[in-house]
C-alpha positions as a Markdown table, in Angstrom:
| # | Residue | x | y | z |
|---|---|---|---|---|
| 1 | Met | 135.0 | 157.8 | 60.3 |
| 2 | Lys | 132.4 | 159.6 | 61.3 |
| 3 | Lys | 129.9 | 158.0 | 58.5 |
| 4 | Ile | 130.7 | 154.7 | 60.8 |
| 5 | Ala | 129.8 | 156.6 | 63.7 |
| 6 | Cys | 126.3 | 157.9 | 62.6 |
| 7 | Val | 125.2 | 154.1 | 61.3 |
| 8 | Phe | 126.2 | 152.7 | 64.9 |
| 9 | Val | 123.9 | 155.8 | 66.3 |
| 10 | Val | 120.8 | 154.4 | 63.9 |
| 11 | Leu | 121.3 | 151.1 | 64.4 |
| 12 | Met | 121.2 | 151.2 | 67.9 |
| 13 | Val | 118.6 | 153.6 | 67.9 |
| 14 | Val | 116.7 | 151.6 | 65.2 |
| 15 | Phe | 117.7 | 147.7 | 67.6 |
| 16 | Ser | 116.4 | 149.5 | 71.1 |
| 17 | Phe | 112.9 | 150.5 | 70.0 |
| 18 | Ser | 112.6 | 146.8 | 68.4 |
| 19 | Ala | 113.5 | 145.8 | 71.9 |
| 20 | Cys | 111.4 | 147.7 | 73.5 |
| 21 | Ser | 108.5 | 146.8 | 72.0 |
| 22 | Gly | 108.3 | 143.1 | 73.1 |
| 23 | Gly | 107.3 | 143.8 | 76.4 |
| 24 | Ile | 103.8 | 143.4 | 78.2 |
| 25 | Ser | 102.2 | 146.4 | 80.0 |
| 26 | Gly | 100.1 | 146.0 | 83.4 |
| 27 | Asp | 97.5 | 147.5 | 81.5 |
| 28 | Glu | 97.6 | 144.9 | 79.0 |
| 29 | Ala | 97.6 | 142.2 | 81.1 |
| 30 | Lys | 94.6 | 143.2 | 83.4 |
| 31 | Ser | 92.5 | 143.6 | 80.3 |
| 32 | Tyr | 93.5 | 140.7 | 78.9 |
| 33 | Ile | 92.8 | 138.7 | 82.5 |
| 34 | Asn | 89.3 | 140.3 | 82.9 |
| 35 | Glu | 88.6 | 139.3 | 80.0 |
| 36 | Phe | 89.8 | 135.8 | 80.8 |
| 37 | Phe | 87.2 | 135.6 | 83.2 |
| 38 | Glu | 84.8 | 136.9 | 81.3 |
| 39 | Lys | 84.4 | 133.8 | 79.3 |
| 40 | Val | 85.0 | 131.9 | 82.3 |
| 41 | Ser | 82.4 | 133.0 | 84.5 |
| 42 | Ser | 79.7 | 132.9 | 81.2 |
| 43 | Glu | 81.4 | 129.2 | 81.2 |
| 44 | Asp | 82.2 | 129.1 | 77.6 |
| 45 | Tyr | 85.5 | 127.7 | 78.3 |
| 46 | Glu | 86.3 | 126.7 | 74.6 |
| 47 | Ala | 87.0 | 130.9 | 74.4 |
| 48 | Ala | 88.9 | 131.1 | 77.8 |
| 49 | Glu | 90.8 | 127.8 | 75.7 |
| 50 | Glu | 91.7 | 130.6 | 73.4 |
| 51 | Phe | 93.6 | 133.2 | 76.0 |
| 52 | Leu | 96.4 | 130.5 | 76.7 |
| 53 | His | 99.4 | 130.0 | 75.7 |
| 54 | Pro | 99.4 | 128.0 | 72.6 |
| 55 | Glu | 102.6 | 126.4 | 74.3 |
| 56 | Arg | 100.5 | 125.3 | 77.2 |
| 57 | Pro | 96.7 | 124.4 | 76.7 |
| 58 | Ala | 94.8 | 123.0 | 78.7 |
| 59 | Asp | 91.2 | 121.9 | 79.0 |
| 60 | Leu | 89.5 | 124.3 | 80.9 |
| 61 | Gln | 86.7 | 122.9 | 81.5 |
| 62 | Lys | 87.7 | 119.6 | 83.2 |
| 63 | Phe | 90.1 | 122.1 | 85.4 |
| 64 | Phe | 87.4 | 125.0 | 86.3 |
| 65 | Glu | 84.4 | 121.6 | 87.6 |
| 66 | Ala | 87.2 | 119.7 | 89.5 |
| 67 | Leu | 88.0 | 123.0 | 91.1 |
| 68 | Glu | 84.0 | 123.8 | 92.0 |
| 69 | Asn | 83.3 | 120.5 | 92.5 |
| 70 | Gly | 86.6 | 120.3 | 95.4 |
| 71 | Glu | 86.3 | 123.7 | 97.3 |
| 72 | Asn | 82.2 | 123.9 | 96.9 |
| 73 | Ile | 83.2 | 127.1 | 94.7 |
| 74 | Asp | 81.3 | 129.1 | 92.1 |
| 75 | Phe | 83.4 | 130.7 | 89.3 |
| 76 | Ser | 80.5 | 132.0 | 87.4 |
| 77 | Ser | 80.7 | 134.8 | 90.2 |
| 78 | Ile | 84.8 | 135.2 | 90.0 |
| 79 | Asn | 85.8 | 138.9 | 90.8 |
| 80 | Ile | 89.2 | 140.1 | 91.3 |
| 81 | Glu | 88.6 | 141.9 | 94.6 |
| 82 | Lys | 93.2 | 143.5 | 94.8 |
| 83 | Tyr | 96.0 | 143.0 | 93.2 |
| 84 | Thr | 98.3 | 142.5 | 95.2 |
| 85 | Gly | 101.5 | 142.1 | 93.1 |
| 86 | Phe | 102.9 | 142.2 | 89.4 |
| 87 | Lys | 107.0 | 141.3 | 88.5 |
| 88 | Ser | 107.8 | 141.5 | 84.8 |
| 89 | Ser | 110.1 | 140.4 | 82.5 |
| 90 | Trp | 111.8 | 142.1 | 78.9 |
| 91 | Tyr | 112.8 | 138.6 | 78.3 |
| 92 | Asp | 113.1 | 135.8 | 80.7 |
| 93 | Ser | 115.3 | 132.5 | 78.8 |
| 94 | Ser | 112.7 | 130.2 | 79.9 |
| 95 | Ile | 109.7 | 130.9 | 77.9 |
| 96 | Gly | 112.2 | 132.8 | 75.5 |
| 97 | Gly | 109.8 | 135.9 | 75.3 |
| 98 | Ser | 108.7 | 138.5 | 77.3 |
| 99 | Thr | 106.7 | 137.6 | 80.6 |
| 100 | Tyr | 103.6 | 139.4 | 83.1 |
| 101 | Ser | 102.7 | 138.0 | 85.8 |
| 102 | Leu | 100.1 | 139.3 | 88.2 |
| 103 | Lys | 99.3 | 138.4 | 91.9 |
| 104 | Met | 95.4 | 138.7 | 93.0 |
| 105 | Lys | 93.2 | 138.0 | 95.8 |
| 106 | Ala | 89.5 | 137.6 | 94.0 |
| 107 | Ala | 86.2 | 136.2 | 95.2 |
| 108 | Ala | 83.7 | 133.4 | 94.2 |
| 109 | Ser | 81.3 | 132.0 | 96.0 |
| 110 | Asp | 82.1 | 134.7 | 99.1 |
| 111 | Lys | 85.3 | 132.2 | 99.4 |
| 112 | Ile | 88.2 | 134.7 | 99.2 |
| 113 | Phe | 91.6 | 133.4 | 97.2 |
| 114 | Arg | 94.9 | 133.7 | 96.3 |
| 115 | Met | 95.5 | 133.8 | 92.7 |
| 116 | Glu | 99.2 | 134.6 | 90.0 |
| 117 | Ile | 98.8 | 134.5 | 86.0 |
| 118 | Glu | 101.8 | 135.2 | 84.6 |
| 119 | Ile | 100.9 | 135.8 | 80.2 |
| 120 | Ala | 104.0 | 135.4 | 78.7 |
| 121 | Lys | 104.4 | 136.6 | 74.9 |
| 122 | Asn | 107.6 | 134.7 | 72.4 |
| 123 | Asn | 107.7 | 133.3 | 69.5 |
| 124 | Tyr | 105.0 | 130.9 | 69.9 |
| 125 | Gly | 102.5 | 133.1 | 70.5 |
| 126 | Tyr | 101.4 | 135.4 | 73.6 |
| 127 | Gly | 98.6 | 133.8 | 75.7 |
| 128 | Ile | 98.5 | 132.5 | 79.9 |
| 129 | Tyr | 101.0 | 130.7 | 80.7 |
| 130 | Asn | 100.5 | 130.2 | 84.1 |
| 131 | Leu | 97.6 | 129.9 | 86.6 |
| 132 | Asp | 97.6 | 129.3 | 90.0 |
| 133 | Ile | 95.0 | 129.2 | 92.7 |
| 134 | Asp | 95.7 | 128.8 | 96.1 |
| 135 | Phe | 92.5 | 128.3 | 98.6 |
| 136 | Asp | 93.7 | 129.1 | 102.4 |
């Protein structure tokens, strides 16, 4: 009986450590977003697209050019002013993995706007799953 209990405890410890390895930390998410915007700022959209989750590909050049033309804004000078919130999930059933969402105020061309970026990690890969930009 003691052997069975010991095996059960060992298995619980192993599974608890493996479950924790799937999450995304805040520092990891911020670093990832900063690297993404470095590529966007330098207009290296092909490299920036590598930061997108494999399930959510997009033509970032068209996306940012449409925003630049529509809002009269230049993303080559984008700067994150302040992080205003975050949400973390070890497991989100809608994507089948972990997520980390950051809300922030950002500036470009002397315009302030709000953004929310969700990073996802699942069996299909790791990357930016959603990118919402809200101009006031």
